[in-house]
PDB file of C-alpha atoms in Angstrom:
ATOM      1  CA  GLY A   1     124.004  31.087  70.593  1.00 50.00           C
ATOM      2  CA  GLN A   2     123.929  27.736  72.448  1.00 57.00           C
ATOM      3  CA  GLN A   3     123.983  24.107  70.018  1.00 80.00           C
ATOM      4  CA  LEU A   4     122.421  21.553  71.442  1.00 89.00           C
ATOM      5  CA  ASN A   5     124.053  17.892  69.811  1.00 92.00           C
ATOM      6  CA  GLN A   6     121.566  15.231  68.708  1.00 94.00           C
ATOM      7  CA  SER A   7     121.744  11.605  68.229  1.00 95.00           C
ATOM      8  CA  PRO A   8     121.710   9.547  65.928  1.00 96.00           C
ATOM      9  CA  GLN A   9     120.229  11.980  63.412  1.00 93.00           C
ATOM     10  CA  SER A  10     117.831   9.006  62.221  1.00 95.00           C
ATOM     11  CA  MET A  11     116.784   6.096  62.783  1.00 96.00           C
ATOM     12  CA  PHE A  12     115.418   2.970  61.123  1.00 96.00           C
ATOM     13  CA  ILE A  13     113.850  -0.695  62.993  1.00 95.00           C
ATOM     14  CA  GLN A  14     112.143  -2.821  63.091  1.00 96.00           C
ATOM     15  CA  GLU A  15     108.406  -2.580  64.779  1.00 97.00           C
ATOM     16  CA  GLY A  16     108.198  -3.770  68.286  1.00 97.00           C
ATOM     17  CA  GLU A  17     112.487  -2.502  68.403  1.00 97.00           C
ATOM     18  CA  ASP A  18     113.449  -1.011  71.045  1.00 97.00           C
ATOM     19  CA  VAL A  19     115.191   3.450  70.722  1.00 96.00           C
ATOM     20  CA  SER A  20     117.479   5.642  72.737  1.00 97.00           C
ATOM     21  CA  MET A  21     118.466   9.077  71.302  1.00 97.00           C
ATOM     22  CA  ASN A  22     119.797  11.660  73.227  1.00 96.00           C
ATOM     23  CA  CYS A  23     120.985  14.890  73.323  1.00 96.00           C
ATOM     24  CA  THR A  24     124.215  16.257  74.400  1.00 95.00           C
ATOM     25  CA  SER A  25     125.110  20.423  74.874  1.00 93.00           C
ATOM     26  CA  SER A  26     128.409  21.771  76.601  1.00 89.00           C
ATOM     27  CA  SER A  27     126.303  24.061  78.421  1.00 89.00           C
ATOM     28  CA  ILE A  28     124.473  23.379  81.468  1.00 91.00           C
ATOM     29  CA  PHE A  29     120.339  23.835  81.330  1.00 90.00           C
ATOM     30  CA  ASN A  30     118.425  23.988  84.217  1.00 90.00           C
ATOM     31  CA  THR A  31     114.765  21.725  82.084  1.00 91.00           C
ATOM     32  CA  TRP A  32     114.903  19.408  79.882  1.00 93.00           C
ATOM     33  CA  LEU A  33     112.168  19.077  76.872  1.00 93.00           C
ATOM     34  CA  TRP A  34     111.284  17.027  73.979  1.00 96.00           C
ATOM     35  CA  TYR A  35     109.459  17.276  71.366  1.00 95.00           C
ATOM     36  CA  LYS A  36     108.386  15.013  68.556  1.00 97.00           C
ATOM     37  CA  GLN A  37     106.785  15.420  64.812  1.00 96.00           C
ATOM     38  CA  ASP A  38     104.169  13.838  63.129  1.00 95.00           C
ATOM     39  CA  PRO A  39     105.187  14.113  59.089  1.00 89.00           C
ATOM     40  CA  GLY A  40     103.492  17.171  57.576  1.00 86.00           C
ATOM     41  CA  GLU A  41     103.076  19.002  61.248  1.00 91.00           C
ATOM     42  CA  GLY A  42     104.488  20.874  63.917  1.00 94.00           C
ATOM     43  CA  PRO A  43     105.790  19.767  66.829  1.00 95.00           C
ATOM     44  CA  VAL A  44     104.464  18.455  70.046  1.00 94.00           C
ATOM     45  CA  LEU A  45     105.698  18.722  73.683  1.00 92.00           C
ATOM     46  CA  LEU A  46     105.744  15.063  74.799  1.00 94.00           C
ATOM     47  CA  ILE A  47     108.605  15.080  77.982  1.00 94.00           C
ATOM     48  CA  ALA A  48     109.296  17.978  79.493  1.00 92.00           C
ATOM     49  CA  LEU A  49     112.305  17.273  82.070  1.00 94.00           C
ATOM     50  CA  TYR A  50     113.018  19.769  85.174  1.00 92.00           C
ATOM     51  CA  LYS A  51     115.350  17.925  87.682  1.00 93.00           C
ATOM     52  CA  ALA A  52     119.045  16.215  86.685  1.00 93.00           C
ATOM     53  CA  GLY A  53     118.823  12.830  87.482  1.00 94.00           C
ATOM     54  CA  GLU A  54     114.415  13.176  86.432  1.00 94.00           C
ATOM     55  CA  LEU A  55     113.672   9.930  84.950  1.00 95.00           C
ATOM     56  CA  THR A  56     110.453  10.620  83.659  1.00 95.00           C
ATOM     57  CA  SER A  57     107.628   8.452  81.632  1.00 94.00           C
ATOM     58  CA  ASN A  58     104.632   8.582  79.141  1.00 92.00           C
ATOM     59  CA  GLY A  59     103.197   5.328  77.800  1.00 95.00           C
ATOM     60  CA  ARG A  60     105.991   3.929  76.800  1.00 96.00           C
ATOM     61  CA  LEU A  61     108.554   7.220  76.129  1.00 97.00           C
ATOM     62  CA  THR A  62     110.473   7.726  79.198  1.00 97.00           C
ATOM     63  CA  ALA A  63     113.071  10.328  78.800  1.00 97.00           C
ATOM     64  CA  GLN A  64     115.930  10.960  81.330  1.00 97.00           C
ATOM     65  CA  PHE A  65     117.869  14.290  82.932  1.00 96.00           C
ATOM     66  CA  GLY A  66     121.598  13.804  83.219  1.00 95.00           C
ATOM     67  CA  ILE A  67     123.478  13.670  85.975  1.00 94.00           C
ATOM     68  CA  THR A  68     125.990  16.341  85.039  1.00 93.00           C
ATOM     69  CA  ARG A  69     122.729  18.702  83.686  1.00 93.00           C
ATOM     70  CA  LYS A  70     124.447  18.773  79.589  1.00 93.00           C
ATOM     71  CA  ASP A  71     122.358  15.799  78.291  1.00 95.00           C
ATOM     72  CA  SER A  72     119.088  14.386  78.528  1.00 97.00           C
ATOM     73  CA  PHE A  73     117.936  10.148  76.805  1.00 97.00           C
ATOM     74  CA  LEU A  74     114.825   9.438  75.492  1.00 98.00           C
ATOM     75  CA  ASN A  75     113.781   6.638  75.135  1.00 98.00           C
ATOM     76  CA  ILE A  76     110.670   4.425  73.628  1.00 97.00           C
ATOM     77  CA  SER A  77     109.782   1.159  73.932  1.00 97.00           C
ATOM     78  CA  ALA A  78     108.193  -1.797  71.442  1.00 97.00           C
ATOM     79  CA  SER A  79     107.670   1.086  68.565  1.00 97.00           C
ATOM     80  CA  ILE A  80     104.724   0.816  66.553  1.00 96.00           C
ATOM     81  CA  PRO A  81     104.598   2.236  63.438  1.00 95.00           C
ATOM     82  CA  SER A  82     103.059   5.345  64.325  1.00 95.00           C
ATOM     83  CA  ASP A  83     106.360   6.293  66.641  1.00 97.00           C
ATOM     84  CA  VAL A  84     107.009   7.948  63.214  1.00 96.00           C
ATOM     85  CA  GLY A  85     108.065  11.293  62.879  1.00 96.00           C
ATOM     86  CA  ILE A  86     110.682  13.854  64.089  1.00 96.00           C
ATOM     87  CA  TYR A  87     112.367  13.674  67.769  1.00 97.00           C
ATOM     88  CA  PHE A  88     113.983  17.327  69.001  1.00 95.00           C
ATOM     89  CA  CYS A  89     115.699  18.093  72.559  1.00 95.00           C
ATOM     90  CA  ALA A  90     114.563  21.737  73.215  1.00 92.00           C
ATOM     91  CA  GLY A  91     116.598  22.734  75.789  1.00 89.00           C
ATOM     92  CA  PRO A  92     114.891  27.093  77.022  1.00 82.00           C
ATOM     93  CA  ARG A  93     117.336  29.570  78.541  1.00 74.00           C
ATOM     94  CA  ALA A  94     116.242  34.270  78.061  1.00 68.00           C
ATOM     95  CA  GLY A  95     113.209  33.242  77.062  1.00 70.00           C
ATOM     96  CA  LYS A  96     114.123  31.126  74.436  1.00 77.00           C
ATOM     97  CA  SER A  97     114.462  27.482  73.245  1.00 81.00           C
ATOM     98  CA  THR A  98     117.234  26.607  71.830  1.00 85.00           C
ATOM     99  CA  PHE A  99     116.419  22.939  70.032  1.00 90.00           C
ATOM    100  CA  GLY A 100     118.840  20.001  68.225  1.00 90.00           C
ATOM    101  CA  ASP A 101     118.888  19.238  64.710  1.00 90.00           C
ATOM    102  CA  GLY A 102     115.893  15.721  65.294  1.00 93.00           C
ATOM    103  CA  THR A 103     116.308  12.237  65.376  1.00 95.00           C
ATOM    104  CA  THR A 104     113.885  11.311  62.506  1.00 95.00           C
ATOM    105  CA  LEU A 105     112.460   8.123  63.549  1.00 97.00           C
ATOM    106  CA  THR A 106     111.921   5.292  60.972  1.00 96.00           C
ATOM    107  CA  VAL A 107     109.658   2.239  62.256  1.00 96.00           C
ATOM    108  CA  LYS A 108     108.884  -0.379  60.016  1.00 92.00           C
ATOM    109  CA  PRO A 109     106.363  -2.886  59.806  1.00 88.00           C
TER     110      PRO A 109
ATOM    111  CA  ASP B   1      92.609  22.514  74.087  1.00 67.00           C
ATOM    112  CA  VAL B   2      95.319  25.161  73.104  1.00 65.00           C
ATOM    113  CA  LYS B   3      95.452  26.309  70.062  1.00 90.00           C
ATOM    114  CA  VAL B   4      97.988  27.879  66.996  1.00 95.00           C
ATOM    115  CA  THR B   5      96.632  28.629  63.901  1.00 96.00           C
ATOM    116  CA  GLN B   6      98.975  29.263  60.833  1.00 96.00           C
ATOM    117  CA  SER B   7      96.667  31.090  58.628  1.00 90.00           C
ATOM    118  CA  SER B   8      98.005  29.026  55.248  1.00 92.00           C
ATOM    119  CA  ARG B   9      99.850  25.136  55.366  1.00 93.00           C
ATOM    120  CA  TYR B  10     100.348  25.716  52.184  1.00 95.00           C
ATOM    121  CA  LEU B  11     102.132  28.570  49.416  1.00 97.00           C
ATOM    122  CA  VAL B  12     103.829  29.543  45.787  1.00 97.00           C
ATOM    123  CA  LYS B  13     105.393  33.815  45.866  1.00 97.00           C
ATOM    124  CA  ARG B  14     106.567  34.535  43.576  1.00 97.00           C
ATOM    125  CA  THR B  15     110.648  35.924  43.528  1.00 98.00           C
ATOM    126  CA  GLY B  16     110.245  39.468  44.632  1.00 97.00           C
ATOM    127  CA  GLU B  17     106.575  39.701  46.191  1.00 97.00           C
ATOM    128  CA  LYS B  18     106.267  39.883  49.530  1.00 97.00           C
ATOM    129  CA  VAL B  19     104.733  37.798  51.564  1.00 97.00           C
ATOM    130  CA  PHE B  20     103.210  37.825  55.034  1.00 97.00           C
ATOM    131  CA  LEU B  21     103.051  34.442  57.194  1.00 97.00           C
ATOM    132  CA  GLU B  22      99.936  34.989  59.948  1.00 96.00           C
ATOM    133  CA  CYS B  23      99.886  33.394  63.508  1.00 97.00           C
ATOM    134  CA  VAL B  24      96.755  33.556  65.775  1.00 97.00           C
ATOM    135  CA  GLN B  25      97.152  31.821  69.832  1.00 95.00           C
ATOM    136  CA  ASP B  26      94.115  31.111  71.510  1.00 93.00           C
ATOM    137  CA  MET B  27      96.276  30.881  74.611  1.00 88.00           C
ATOM    138  CA  ASP B  28      97.007  34.493  76.168  1.00 89.00           C
ATOM    139  CA  HIS B  29     100.241  34.142  75.858  1.00 89.00           C
ATOM    140  CA  GLU B  30     102.295  36.568  75.595  1.00 90.00           C
ATOM    141  CA  ASN B  31     105.312  34.973  73.747  1.00 92.00           C
ATOM    142  CA  MET B  32     104.979  33.940  70.231  1.00 95.00           C
ATOM    143  CA  PHE B  33     108.120  32.833  68.074  1.00 95.00           C
ATOM    144  CA  TRP B  34     108.326  31.988  63.822  1.00 97.00           C
ATOM    145  CA  TYR B  35     110.405  29.235  63.427  1.00 96.00           C
ATOM    146  CA  ARG B  36     112.217  28.036  59.737  1.00 96.00           C
ATOM    147  CA  GLN B  37     113.054  24.058  59.505  1.00 94.00           C
ATOM    148  CA  ASP B  38     115.216  23.424  56.961  1.00 92.00           C
ATOM    149  CA  PRO B  39     115.908  18.930  56.114  1.00 85.00           C
ATOM    150  CA  GLY B  40     119.280  18.646  57.802  1.00 80.00           C
ATOM    151  CA  LEU B  41     119.494  21.838  60.517  1.00 84.00           C
ATOM    152  CA  GLY B  42     116.876  21.601  63.857  1.00 86.00           C
ATOM    153  CA  LEU B  43     114.276  24.682  63.818  1.00 90.00           C
ATOM    154  CA  ARG B  44     116.288  27.812  63.101  1.00 91.00           C
ATOM    155  CA  LEU B  45     114.771  30.989  65.236  1.00 92.00           C
ATOM    156  CA  ILE B  46     114.070  33.839  63.014  1.00 96.00           C
ATOM    157  CA  TYR B  47     111.579  36.728  65.732  1.00 96.00           C
ATOM    158  CA  PHE B  48     109.741  36.155  68.226  1.00 95.00           C
ATOM    159  CA  SER B  49     107.546  38.781  70.926  1.00 95.00           C
ATOM    160  CA  TYR B  50     107.603  38.376  74.641  1.00 92.00           C
ATOM    161  CA  ASP B  51     104.416  40.907  74.197  1.00 92.00           C
ATOM    162  CA  VAL B  52     102.345  43.633  71.577  1.00 93.00           C
ATOM    163  CA  LYS B  53     105.032  45.602  69.907  1.00 90.00           C
ATOM    164  CA  MET B  54     107.803  43.444  71.521  1.00 92.00           C
ATOM    165  CA  LYS B  55     110.480  42.036  68.987  1.00 94.00           C
ATOM    166  CA  GLU B  56     113.975  39.814  69.228  1.00 93.00           C
ATOM    167  CA  LYS B  57     115.873  39.041  66.525  1.00 94.00           C
ATOM    168  CA  GLY B  58     116.372  35.214  66.872  1.00 92.00           C
ATOM    169  CA  ASP B  59     119.735  33.136  65.311  1.00 90.00           C
ATOM    170  CA  ILE B  60     118.424  34.157  61.207  1.00 94.00           C
ATOM    171  CA  PRO B  61     116.552  37.006  61.329  1.00 96.00           C
ATOM    172  CA  GLU B  62     118.067  38.608  57.700  1.00 96.00           C
ATOM    173  CA  GLY B  63     115.365  38.941  54.932  1.00 96.00           C
ATOM    174  CA  TYR B  64     112.370  39.309  57.721  1.00 98.00           C
ATOM    175  CA  SER B  65     110.695  41.381  59.877  1.00 97.00           C
ATOM    176  CA  VAL B  66     108.036  40.651  62.009  1.00 97.00           C
ATOM    177  CA  SER B  67     104.305  42.563  63.204  1.00 97.00           C
ATOM    178  CA  ARG B  68     102.756  41.911  66.781  1.00 97.00           C
ATOM    179  CA  GLU B  69      99.963  44.401  66.641  1.00 95.00           C
ATOM    180  CA  LYS B  70      97.831  42.514  69.329  1.00 95.00           C
ATOM    181  CA  LYS B  71      98.554  40.187  71.900  1.00 94.00           C
ATOM    182  CA  GLU B  72      96.942  37.429  69.705  1.00 95.00           C
ATOM    183  CA  ARG B  73      98.842  37.206  66.672  1.00 96.00           C
ATOM    184  CA  PHE B  74     101.871  37.239  65.891  1.00 97.00           C
ATOM    185  CA  SER B  75     102.962  38.341  61.567  1.00 97.00           C
ATOM    186  CA  LEU B  76     106.105  37.371  59.772  1.00 98.00           C
ATOM    187  CA  ILE B  77     106.728  40.114  56.984  1.00 98.00           C
ATOM    188  CA  LEU B  78     109.268  38.961  54.164  1.00 97.00           C
ATOM    189  CA  GLU B  79     109.055  41.745  51.780  1.00 95.00           C
ATOM    190  CA  SER B  80     110.798  40.199  48.933  1.00 97.00           C
ATOM    191  CA  ALA B  81     110.366  36.652  49.305  1.00 97.00           C
ATOM    192  CA  SER B  82     113.758  34.757  47.450  1.00 97.00           C
ATOM    193  CA  THR B  83     114.179  31.587  46.898  1.00 97.00           C
ATOM    194  CA  ASN B  84     116.191  30.675  49.581  1.00 97.00           C
ATOM    195  CA  GLN B  85     113.404  31.549  51.734  1.00 98.00           C
ATOM    196  CA  THR B  86     111.736  28.221  50.610  1.00 98.00           C
ATOM    197  CA  SER B  87     111.169  26.185  54.029  1.00 97.00           C
ATOM    198  CA  MET B  88     108.707  25.051  56.923  1.00 96.00           C
ATOM    199  CA  TYR B  89     108.194  27.763  58.536  1.00 97.00           C
ATOM    200  CA  LEU B  90     106.461  26.591  62.341  1.00 97.00           C
ATOM    201  CA  CYS B  91     105.101  29.685  64.903  1.00 97.00           C
ATOM    202  CA  ALA B  92     104.533  28.820  68.350  1.00 95.00           C
ATOM    203  CA  SER B  93     103.162  30.514  71.477  1.00 93.00           C
ATOM    204  CA  ARG B  94     104.755  29.728  75.295  1.00 88.00           C
ATOM    205  CA  ARG B  95     103.656  30.120  78.145  1.00 80.00           C
ATOM    206  CA  TYR B  96     105.862  26.431  80.129  1.00 75.00           C
ATOM    207  CA  GLY B  97     106.295  24.840  76.979  1.00 79.00           C
ATOM    208  CA  TYR B  98     105.951  25.933  73.322  1.00 87.00           C
ATOM    209  CA  THR B  99     103.006  25.641  71.466  1.00 91.00           C
ATOM    210  CA  PHE B 100     103.460  24.920  67.758  1.00 95.00           C
ATOM    211  CA  GLY B 101     101.315  25.794  65.082  1.00 95.00           C
ATOM    212  CA  SER B 102     101.587  22.728  62.156  1.00 94.00           C
ATOM    213  CA  GLY B 103     103.285  25.262  60.025  1.00 95.00           C
ATOM    214  CA  THR B 104     102.926  26.944  56.859  1.00 96.00           C
ATOM    215  CA  ARG B 105     105.071  25.310  53.931  1.00 96.00           C
ATOM    216  CA  LEU B 106     106.430  27.982  51.480  1.00 97.00           C
ATOM    217  CA  THR B 107     107.816  27.542  47.772  1.00 97.00           C
ATOM    218  CA  VAL B 108     109.534  30.433  46.430  1.00 98.00           C
ATOM    219  CA  VAL B 109     110.523  30.025  42.029  1.00 97.00           C
TER     220      VAL B 109
END
């Protein structure tokens, strides 16, 4: 099936630092989705991207849909302890989504 | 607010038992999904359903079956639980983006 490669696999950062993570695919996607999973909970949709080159913000989060349509980036500015969790990218295709393996973020106060 | 409810947060079952994981959504969505989440493996699709009484295999259907008798309810069945089915199970429903339940952490001993 389709594969989405997320990097980095994990990050350990200090509170206040900015965070960048990305997701790449060998296939083209028409939509990119970013989810966050808090410890012990299900993933929650953060940002949806629908157009190549699109840059969308949601508070301290900014995501971009790559021009080639094969990648996407998520940035978090001025991280805080509640940013801790697993961040997943997803690409819908044929009625179901392929998810990346996730980036686990740890924020040290 | 949209909701997906999974009947149990934690379950412990014995090897060989028949296990039912229940999921209910209140959004009148046609599409429902069961995923399994394991460390380092991301979210893997077990089964999904586009409509009542309809089911499709995902990427890892072996050892599982599903039932969708009503639109709002999608059940995952482990016919004979095994220790390698110890995992976090996530149900989701979808119209545009996914809405996930809080997950069921199943331990098979």
